[in-house]
Amino acid sequence: MVSKNVQDLMEKMTIQEKIGQLIQLSADFFQGDNVAITGPLKEAHLGEAALYSAGSVLGISGAQTVRKVQKNYLKHSRLGIPLLFMADVVHGYKTIFPIPLALGASFDPQVMKTASATAAKESAAGGVHVTFAPMVDLVRDPRWGRVMESTGEDPYLNSVMAKAAVTGFQGTLPLDQNHIAACVKHFAAYGAPEAGREYNTVDISEWRFREQYLSAYAAAIEAQALLVMTSFNTLFGVPATVNQHLMRDILRDELQFHGVLISDWDAIGEIIHHGVAGDLQHAADLALKAGVDIDMMSFAYAKYLAKAASLDPQIEQLINESAQRILILKEQLGLFTDPYRGLSTERETEATLTTENLDAAQAAAEQSMVLLKNSHHTLPLNTATAISLVGPVADTGDILGSWSWQGDPDQTETIADALAKQFSNFTVMPGTQYHHVQFSKLNDAVNASRQQETIVAVLGLPASESGEATSMTDITLPAEQLTLLRGLAQLNKPLVTIVITGRPLDLTEVDALSDAVLLAWFPGSRGGAAIANVLSGRVDPSGRLPMTFPRNIGQVPIYYNAYNTGRPISGTPADDENKYLSKYIDVANSPLYPFGFGLSYGDFTITDWTLSQHNVTPDQPLTIQATIHNSADHAGTTVVQLYTHQQVGETVQPVKQLQAFKKVSLGADQTQTITLTVPYDQLSTIHSDLHRSTDQGDYTVMLGFDSTCTASQPFTVAHQ
Ligand code: BGC
């Protein structure tokens, strides 16, 4: 339903004004009170008119600045159509939450929802209307730096998290002033670049795309995400941004997406490099025909649509459709009623960096940390233990991670400072920088460690080595840091390694050298405090891996929901005697740490589990009841995970597919019975005709604490 207001505007607008709505410019176009035709405008060969007709801007925030820019803009807008402010508010605004991959590791959609709702509240108070999030690209390749922005390798976990993020950012529609519109990205399959190299070709079959990649985008759209962003990559041989099959048939028709489709940065212009458009005019034509409403920073629409519209009524019609969608979005944001959305510096101050927000960020960090190894109960540590704290990340605020442009590492409490609040006796000596070492300093750190009881090494990568444009081919820790760790390991003292990273790393040597390994990701504003709480045992690290950690780079891509081959290994010694199996000759097939894995300070077992009935139908979901026991003498938290496998299908089936999970916290020697349900439709798969349906037949359900679980029970599926 199009409102009267939007209809009236559409009638009054000139074609040039409508095209203006389709143009997004970056912040630097709007700097200064009197915009002169210099700088960016000149470089882009655009006039002042383009600036004041552009419908949206990206990257401007701050209550005062946004008010000023909006006011000035409205002075020039003939019909008083407000400017739309968009920005990348990804894992927090001023209060930084753990990176999205870590939020995925929480295995708790409420954590993602709270993170997104907090980011929305803070950034809305800072004048942001639309966030370029959530990023829901399924990822399997840690060489690709942007895995940190995703929630991982699993279609189901990603879908649950996508929904939680959209609901957190937007609240319940209609949007109120504490929420912002979500833009799900990057449509589609940006997470599968060949060889993990940024912006590289994606070539997966449509069957596989639909089977694994599409569901998280679909979940975000079902949760009513108001925008979608195109991706840089090609898919099915055509760049996604101009791919009509992807954008028209799949996004608009099948997924019923009626909101605004925005290109990624200059993605329309890049079609020329892809070799699918001869020039920018051609690129503009292809993008509009694919249904891209907003051109982010390629200027193709600004330069060529007016002429194209005058020659071709179809182009004019498409411009009308796009302009109308953008006006509807502005209306949904309430901008026609209040172009400032209640902005004030007082509200901004009150809403940002509140104790409540920071506490939520800390809780999220605690829930997302993954304990990868804990020999002989090395952790938790007694707070009176004499600790030697070493490593390049021990005493730096660089723990926020990429896409935290409003966060300030210099104002962020370091891990050393946070530890000092709980541990009475420790020394800090980094020993090495991330990629550079002075051997005298390294020796000092090793010697200092000799005097202490326990060593805590905080190793990892800086934020600048994760996120966009940070592909790498070697995913071991830098040699300098491994040299330090080897030196420390020789001291034969309990050695705890904390890893700060935005991607899975090859931790094979780290695991071998350390007694305990805690994966803290980039934990955000209160990451230090969260780490201190985990080390002291005040909280149980309850994160579980949302991506498989390989033994080495050669295993990549490696993921749990793989297909059996015709020559699978059995996992028994017999495998060694048969050369012609699907295996490596130099390393096991299994990863170092599997998907879903993570240890707890508790000691959990599933004592009993039963299926409500062994036959699943459209009316009768798969329902299991499981009794979980914590036999430790202290509380703990675990994640119960349910996987299924279809025995025989028309197409190949993954060896295991996550279908449900539940985070369970239990006190000492406590027991709890939980119920997990999988609806009939969720058991559906994509058939060779590319349609999704649930097959009748035999299945197994597996239950456990990670993706290697083997306890299984059979069930059957019938159509009724
Ligand atoms: C990224 C997007 C981001 C956009 C705007 C692009 O380079 O791929 O994810 O939203 O820039 O900052």
XYZ file of C-alpha atoms in Angstrom, residues 140-626:
487
model
C 33.934 -21.444 5.000
C 37.279 -19.990 4.156
C 39.350 -18.298 6.862
C 41.655 -16.834 4.240
C 38.849 -14.368 3.555
C 39.080 -11.512 6.076
C 35.376 -10.804 6.079
C 34.499 -14.044 7.841
C 34.578 -11.857 10.975
C 31.424 -10.073 9.806
C 29.455 -13.269 9.357
C 28.048 -15.660 11.918
C 29.813 -18.582 10.299
C 29.514 -21.674 8.171
C 26.120 -23.043 9.034
C 22.882 -22.218 7.185
C 20.706 -22.832 10.220
C 22.790 -20.912 12.772
C 23.183 -18.067 10.269
C 19.442 -17.943 9.666
C 18.624 -17.832 13.355
C 21.205 -15.091 13.877
C 20.101 -13.141 10.783
C 16.574 -13.009 12.114
C 17.758 -11.963 15.569
C 19.907 -9.176 14.130
C 17.140 -7.755 11.950
C 14.690 -7.850 14.835
C 17.244 -6.206 17.095
C 18.018 -3.367 14.689
C 14.464 -2.710 13.570
C 12.354 -3.736 16.569
C 8.774 -4.445 15.632
C 7.657 -2.515 12.583
C 6.671 0.283 12.231
C 10.093 1.603 13.221
C 10.299 3.819 16.264
C 13.002 6.413 16.857
C 15.171 4.020 18.848
C 15.457 1.614 15.936
C 16.995 1.794 12.494
C 16.385 0.016 9.213
C 18.475 -3.080 8.519
C 20.171 -3.732 5.182
C 20.986 -7.404 4.774
C 24.105 -8.040 2.751
C 25.787 -9.024 0.510
C 23.365 -10.538 -1.936
C 24.583 -13.017 -2.751
C 27.226 -15.611 -1.888
C 29.984 -13.035 -1.359
C 31.351 -15.404 1.296
C 32.539 -17.948 -1.256
C 35.329 -16.187 -3.183
C 37.708 -18.566 -4.913
C 40.874 -19.181 -2.898
C 39.571 -16.825 -0.212
C 40.826 -13.841 -2.162
C 38.819 -10.670 -1.614
C 36.379 -9.707 -4.394
C 37.290 -12.859 -6.328
C 34.982 -14.905 -8.535
C 32.265 -16.962 -6.884
C 31.187 -19.989 -8.845
C 28.844 -22.352 -7.101
C 25.983 -24.267 -8.620
C 22.509 -22.892 -8.159
C 21.652 -26.108 -6.357
C 24.350 -25.511 -3.788
C 23.516 -21.824 -3.571
C 19.932 -22.622 -2.724
C 20.804 -25.515 -0.461
C 23.249 -23.651 1.766
C 23.740 -19.978 0.991
C 20.276 -18.607 0.377
C 18.560 -19.447 3.648
C 20.160 -16.772 5.854
C 19.237 -14.003 3.396
C 15.753 -15.479 3.201
C 15.480 -15.493 6.995
C 16.503 -11.830 7.181
C 13.940 -10.909 4.537
C 11.277 -12.935 6.274
C 12.136 -10.974 9.407
C 11.249 -7.884 7.323
C 14.671 -6.384 6.685
C 13.858 -3.176 4.850
C 16.901 -3.138 2.568
C 19.226 -5.532 0.767
C 22.730 -4.775 -0.541
C 24.160 -6.391 -3.655
C 27.518 -8.139 -3.533
C 30.711 -7.436 -5.446
C 31.147 -10.967 -6.752
C 29.894 -12.802 -9.779
C 27.392 -15.605 -9.367
C 26.248 -18.019 -12.084
C 28.599 -16.197 -14.439
C 27.094 -12.726 -14.033
C 28.103 -10.052 -11.480
C 25.497 -10.179 -8.711
C 24.740 -6.461 -8.953
C 23.393 -6.798 -12.498
C 22.224 -10.390 -12.269
C 18.556 -10.328 -13.245
C 17.948 -13.952 -12.350
C 19.320 -13.343 -8.858
C 17.685 -9.995 -8.237
C 14.405 -10.306 -10.099
C 13.571 -14.012 -10.052
C 15.049 -14.986 -6.716
C 15.122 -11.849 -4.548
C 11.997 -10.059 -5.689
C 9.739 -12.867 -6.952
C 10.664 -15.840 -4.842
C 11.729 -14.207 -1.587
C 9.100 -11.524 -2.030
C 11.453 -8.721 -1.119
C 9.688 -5.408 -1.639
C 12.170 -3.088 0.024
C 15.110 -1.068 -1.244
C 17.978 -2.773 -3.067
C 21.237 -0.830 -2.843
C 24.455 -1.597 -4.702
C 27.658 -2.103 -2.769
C 30.238 0.678 -3.062
C 30.866 1.351 -6.768
C 29.641 -2.159 -7.573
C 27.744 -0.848 -10.596
C 30.901 0.762 -11.987
C 32.875 -2.428 -11.369
C 30.718 -4.278 -13.883
C 33.021 -2.768 -16.495
C 36.032 -4.519 -14.965
C 34.045 -7.724 -14.817
C 33.689 -7.328 -18.566
C 29.925 -7.469 -18.587
C 29.348 -3.792 -19.424
C 31.305 -1.825 -21.996
C 30.978 1.493 -20.204
C 29.279 3.174 -17.245
C 26.141 3.931 -19.209
C 25.772 0.264 -20.074
C 26.418 -0.633 -16.429
C 23.693 1.788 -15.271
C 21.245 0.230 -17.685
C 22.016 -3.323 -16.535
C 21.819 -2.425 -12.836
C 18.491 -0.659 -13.166
C 17.066 -3.535 -15.142
C 18.231 -5.947 -12.454
C 16.293 -3.814 -9.976
C 19.050 -1.975 -8.097
C 17.313 1.024 -6.538
C 20.288 2.935 -5.133
C 23.661 3.427 -6.775
C 26.240 3.711 -4.007
C 29.123 5.789 -5.315
C 29.555 4.718 -8.930
C 27.740 7.831 -10.281
C 26.364 5.718 -13.116
C 22.774 6.624 -12.267
C 23.639 10.302 -11.745
C 25.294 10.554 -15.100
C 23.241 8.394 -17.408
C 19.716 7.721 -16.224
C 18.194 11.026 -17.279
C 19.198 10.552 -20.886
C 18.217 6.882 -20.857
C 14.793 7.740 -19.430
C 14.139 10.290 -22.138
C 14.767 7.651 -24.787
C 13.110 4.633 -23.229
C 9.797 4.555 -21.327
C 10.774 1.255 -19.704
C 13.709 2.987 -18.012
C 11.428 5.749 -16.813
C 9.079 3.156 -15.376
C 11.940 1.439 -13.525
C 13.112 4.777 -12.122
C 9.594 5.421 -10.863
C 9.484 2.063 -9.129
C 12.847 2.611 -7.446
C 12.102 6.190 -6.385
C 8.823 5.076 -4.887
C 10.474 2.305 -2.899
C 12.963 4.826 -1.483
C 10.217 7.289 -0.549
C 8.345 4.486 1.187
C 11.486 3.732 3.211
C 11.786 7.393 4.196
C 8.200 7.286 5.283
C 8.737 4.087 7.279
C 11.523 5.911 9.097
C 9.124 8.724 9.927
C 11.267 11.277 8.102
C 8.325 13.108 6.565
C 6.950 13.725 10.036
C 10.279 14.550 11.670
C 13.314 14.687 9.367
C 15.535 14.698 12.474
C 13.933 11.649 14.144
C 14.031 13.367 17.518
C 17.762 14.109 17.363
C 19.387 16.093 20.114
C 22.798 16.156 21.694
C 21.212 15.458 25.102
C 19.541 12.310 23.813
C 22.749 11.256 22.122
C 24.740 11.633 25.345
C 22.127 9.812 27.385
C 21.822 6.925 24.953
C 25.483 6.173 24.310
C 28.035 4.248 26.315
C 25.595 3.727 29.169
C 26.399 1.240 31.905
C 23.566 -0.906 30.630
C 25.019 -0.959 27.104
C 28.543 -1.691 28.301
C 27.301 -4.454 30.597
C 25.445 -5.991 27.669
C 28.628 -5.858 25.572
C 30.527 -7.583 28.351
C 27.899 -10.304 28.747
C 28.010 -10.880 24.988
C 31.799 -11.224 25.109
C 31.581 -13.693 27.985
C 29.015 -15.747 26.114
C 31.005 -15.831 22.904
C 34.444 -16.873 24.142
C 35.391 -20.426 23.259
C 37.548 -22.543 25.529
C 39.445 -24.726 23.063
C 41.717 -26.610 25.426
C 41.921 -26.956 29.193
C 44.302 -29.739 30.231
C 44.343 -30.669 33.897
C 41.829 -27.921 34.669
C 44.468 -25.232 34.144
C 41.620 -22.753 34.026
C 40.078 -21.121 35.938
C 42.965 -19.500 37.781
C 43.067 -18.686 41.447
C 43.130 -14.890 41.706
C 46.135 -15.071 44.027
C 48.216 -16.946 41.419
C 51.389 -15.142 40.400
C 50.893 -14.562 36.690
C 53.216 -13.488 33.931
C 51.130 -11.721 31.297
C 52.851 -11.591 27.922
C 52.114 -11.156 24.222
C 51.382 -8.257 21.879
C 47.663 -8.043 22.731
C 48.118 -8.153 26.525
C 48.137 -4.422 27.016
C 46.479 -2.730 24.043
C 43.009 -1.388 23.327
C 43.111 -2.935 19.869
C 40.511 -5.523 20.796
C 37.464 -3.930 19.162
C 37.846 -5.453 15.701
C 37.152 -4.133 12.242
C 33.937 -2.143 11.530
C 34.036 -0.333 14.848
C 34.694 3.160 13.453
C 32.885 4.858 16.334
C 34.701 2.800 18.955
C 37.928 4.141 20.358
C 40.755 1.655 21.041
C 42.587 4.336 23.038
C 39.662 4.547 25.447
C 39.256 0.783 25.656
C 40.343 -1.000 28.784
C 43.182 -3.371 27.988
C 43.249 -6.970 29.095
C 46.099 -6.142 31.519
C 44.093 -3.322 33.119
C 41.029 -5.508 33.460
C 43.038 -8.359 34.973
C 44.521 -5.987 37.538
C 41.039 -5.592 39.030
C 40.859 -9.278 39.921
C 44.354 -10.704 40.039
C 46.566 -9.303 42.741
C 49.905 -10.585 41.559
C 50.999 -10.277 37.966
C 53.606 -8.705 35.726
C 53.103 -7.508 32.141
C 55.786 -7.794 29.501
C 54.606 -8.090 25.876
C 57.853 -9.716 24.646
C 56.949 -9.159 21.020
C 54.864 -6.943 18.772
C 52.402 -8.458 16.311
C 54.913 -8.891 13.518
C 58.122 -7.569 14.900
C 60.396 -8.709 17.669
C 63.491 -7.492 19.443
C 65.103 -10.567 20.877
C 66.295 -8.817 24.031
C 62.650 -7.975 24.832
C 61.527 -11.492 24.049
C 64.178 -12.865 26.401
C 63.123 -10.403 29.082
C 59.550 -11.649 28.844
C 60.643 -15.288 29.040
C 62.928 -14.556 31.982
C 60.230 -12.613 33.819
C 57.896 -15.576 33.279
C 60.415 -17.852 34.997
C 59.681 -16.087 38.277
C 55.883 -16.496 38.088
C 53.637 -19.495 38.689
C 51.475 -19.348 35.571
C 51.933 -17.750 32.164
C 49.122 -16.084 30.241
C 50.088 -15.264 26.658
C 47.737 -12.994 24.731
C 48.487 -13.552 21.055
C 46.748 -12.705 17.833
C 46.331 -10.208 15.070
C 45.523 -6.506 15.004
C 42.045 -5.377 13.936
C 43.535 -4.075 10.705
C 44.168 -7.688 9.690
C 40.555 -8.705 9.692
C 37.547 -7.394 7.814
C 37.311 -6.122 4.263
C 40.358 -6.444 2.018
C 42.421 -8.573 4.425
C 42.659 -11.896 2.654
C 45.695 -13.913 3.698
C 47.255 -17.187 2.605
C 48.977 -18.102 5.859
C 46.676 -18.469 8.817
C 49.229 -19.409 11.453
C 50.132 -16.832 14.071
C 53.051 -14.598 13.049
C 56.449 -16.311 13.491
C 57.522 -13.776 16.153
C 54.624 -14.744 18.376
C 55.213 -18.459 17.903
C 58.865 -17.980 18.827
C 57.768 -16.339 22.056
C 55.308 -19.135 22.773
C 57.967 -21.801 22.184
C 60.280 -20.035 24.617
C 57.550 -19.866 27.235
C 56.552 -23.495 26.766
C 60.073 -24.580 27.679
C 59.635 -23.183 31.175
C 57.301 -26.060 32.007
C 54.804 -23.893 33.799
C 51.073 -23.834 33.232
C 50.715 -21.910 29.963
C 47.411 -20.306 29.023
C 47.108 -18.820 25.532
C 44.400 -16.308 24.753
C 43.839 -15.796 21.041
C 42.523 -12.513 19.642
C 41.395 -13.029 16.069
C 38.651 -12.274 13.581
C 39.059 -15.543 11.697
C 39.826 -19.198 12.332
C 43.578 -19.648 12.549
C 45.800 -22.689 12.245
C 46.317 -23.204 15.983
C 47.938 -26.624 15.709
C 51.204 -25.534 17.281
C 49.525 -23.209 19.780
C 47.393 -26.109 20.939
C 50.415 -28.373 21.295
C 52.416 -25.828 23.289
C 49.661 -24.559 25.595
C 47.873 -26.151 28.529
C 44.805 -24.040 27.961
C 43.638 -22.093 24.905
C 40.910 -19.480 25.106
C 39.558 -18.018 21.879
C 38.417 -14.480 22.708
C 37.857 -13.196 19.105
C 37.747 -9.384 19.036
C 35.696 -9.083 22.208
C 34.762 -5.383 22.081
C 34.604 -2.486 24.544
C 34.422 -4.662 27.618
C 36.468 -7.542 26.270
C 39.150 -7.125 28.927
C 36.685 -7.485 31.779
C 35.059 -10.472 30.098
C 38.436 -12.208 29.740
C 39.263 -11.493 33.380
C 35.947 -13.040 34.449
C 36.566 -16.135 32.376
C 40.128 -16.559 33.657
C 39.050 -16.233 37.266
C 36.080 -18.546 36.771
C 33.456 -15.971 37.644
C 31.824 -16.925 34.370
C 31.970 -20.018 32.219
C 33.175 -19.414 28.649
C 30.080 -20.611 26.840
C 30.860 -19.869 23.185
C 30.986 -22.673 20.626
C 32.736 -22.550 17.258
C 30.592 -21.198 14.420
C 33.363 -22.117 11.949
C 35.580 -25.168 11.748
C 39.218 -24.587 12.733
C 41.507 -26.465 10.331
C 44.713 -28.286 11.200
C 46.438 -26.335 8.472
C 45.654 -24.099 5.531
C 45.672 -27.005 3.095
C 42.425 -28.383 4.568
C 40.537 -25.213 3.666
C 37.667 -25.072 2.868
C 36.658 -27.451 5.619
C 33.190 -27.515 7.156
C 31.168 -29.988 9.120
C 28.097 -30.333 6.894
C 30.046 -31.809 4.001
C 28.876 -34.600 1.713
C 30.057 -38.133 1.831
C 32.134 -39.170 -1.137
C 31.932 -42.470 -2.948
C 35.054 -43.473 -1.052
C 34.629 -42.145 2.448
C 37.033 -42.915 5.247
C 35.721 -44.974 8.142
C 37.682 -43.280 10.888
C 39.238 -46.622 11.881
C 42.800 -47.968 11.382
C 41.512 -49.736 8.259
C 41.747 -46.371 6.522
C 45.534 -46.587 6.600
C 45.520 -49.776 4.579
C 43.381 -48.462 1.756
C 45.097 -45.867 -0.368
C 42.131 -45.133 -2.613
C 39.986 -43.304 -0.107
C 38.993 -39.653 0.017
C 41.768 -38.486 2.315
C 45.098 -36.709 2.496
C 48.352 -38.597 2.800
C 49.919 -35.984 5.075
C 47.168 -34.915 7.461
C 43.932 -36.278 8.896
C 40.608 -35.322 7.326
C 39.307 -34.131 10.664
C 39.815 -30.507 11.690
C 41.733 -29.337 14.738
C 38.519 -28.097 16.350
C 35.143 -28.953 14.855
C 32.121 -26.736 14.329
C 30.061 -26.411 17.502
C 33.031 -27.243 19.725
C 33.892 -25.519 22.972
C 34.709 -26.662 26.503
C 33.039 -25.645 29.711
C 34.105 -25.426 33.327
C 31.086 -27.600 33.990
C 31.058 -31.310 33.241
C 28.062 -32.107 31.103
C 26.483 -35.326 29.922
C 23.251 -36.154 28.177
C 21.936 -38.848 30.463
C 18.877 -39.734 28.459
C 17.082 -38.628 25.296
C 13.925 -39.761 23.596
C 11.889 -38.898 20.519
C 8.218 -38.095 21.096
C 7.433 -40.268 18.082
C 9.539 -41.894 15.430
C 7.407 -40.678 12.561
C 7.555 -37.032 11.480
C 4.754 -35.497 9.390
C 3.713 -31.956 8.447
C 1.615 -31.863 11.617
C 4.025 -33.730 13.807
C 7.469 -32.152 14.110
C 10.578 -33.992 15.192
C 10.543 -33.514 18.957
C 13.176 -34.770 21.320
C 13.428 -34.559 25.054
C 16.873 -34.710 26.574
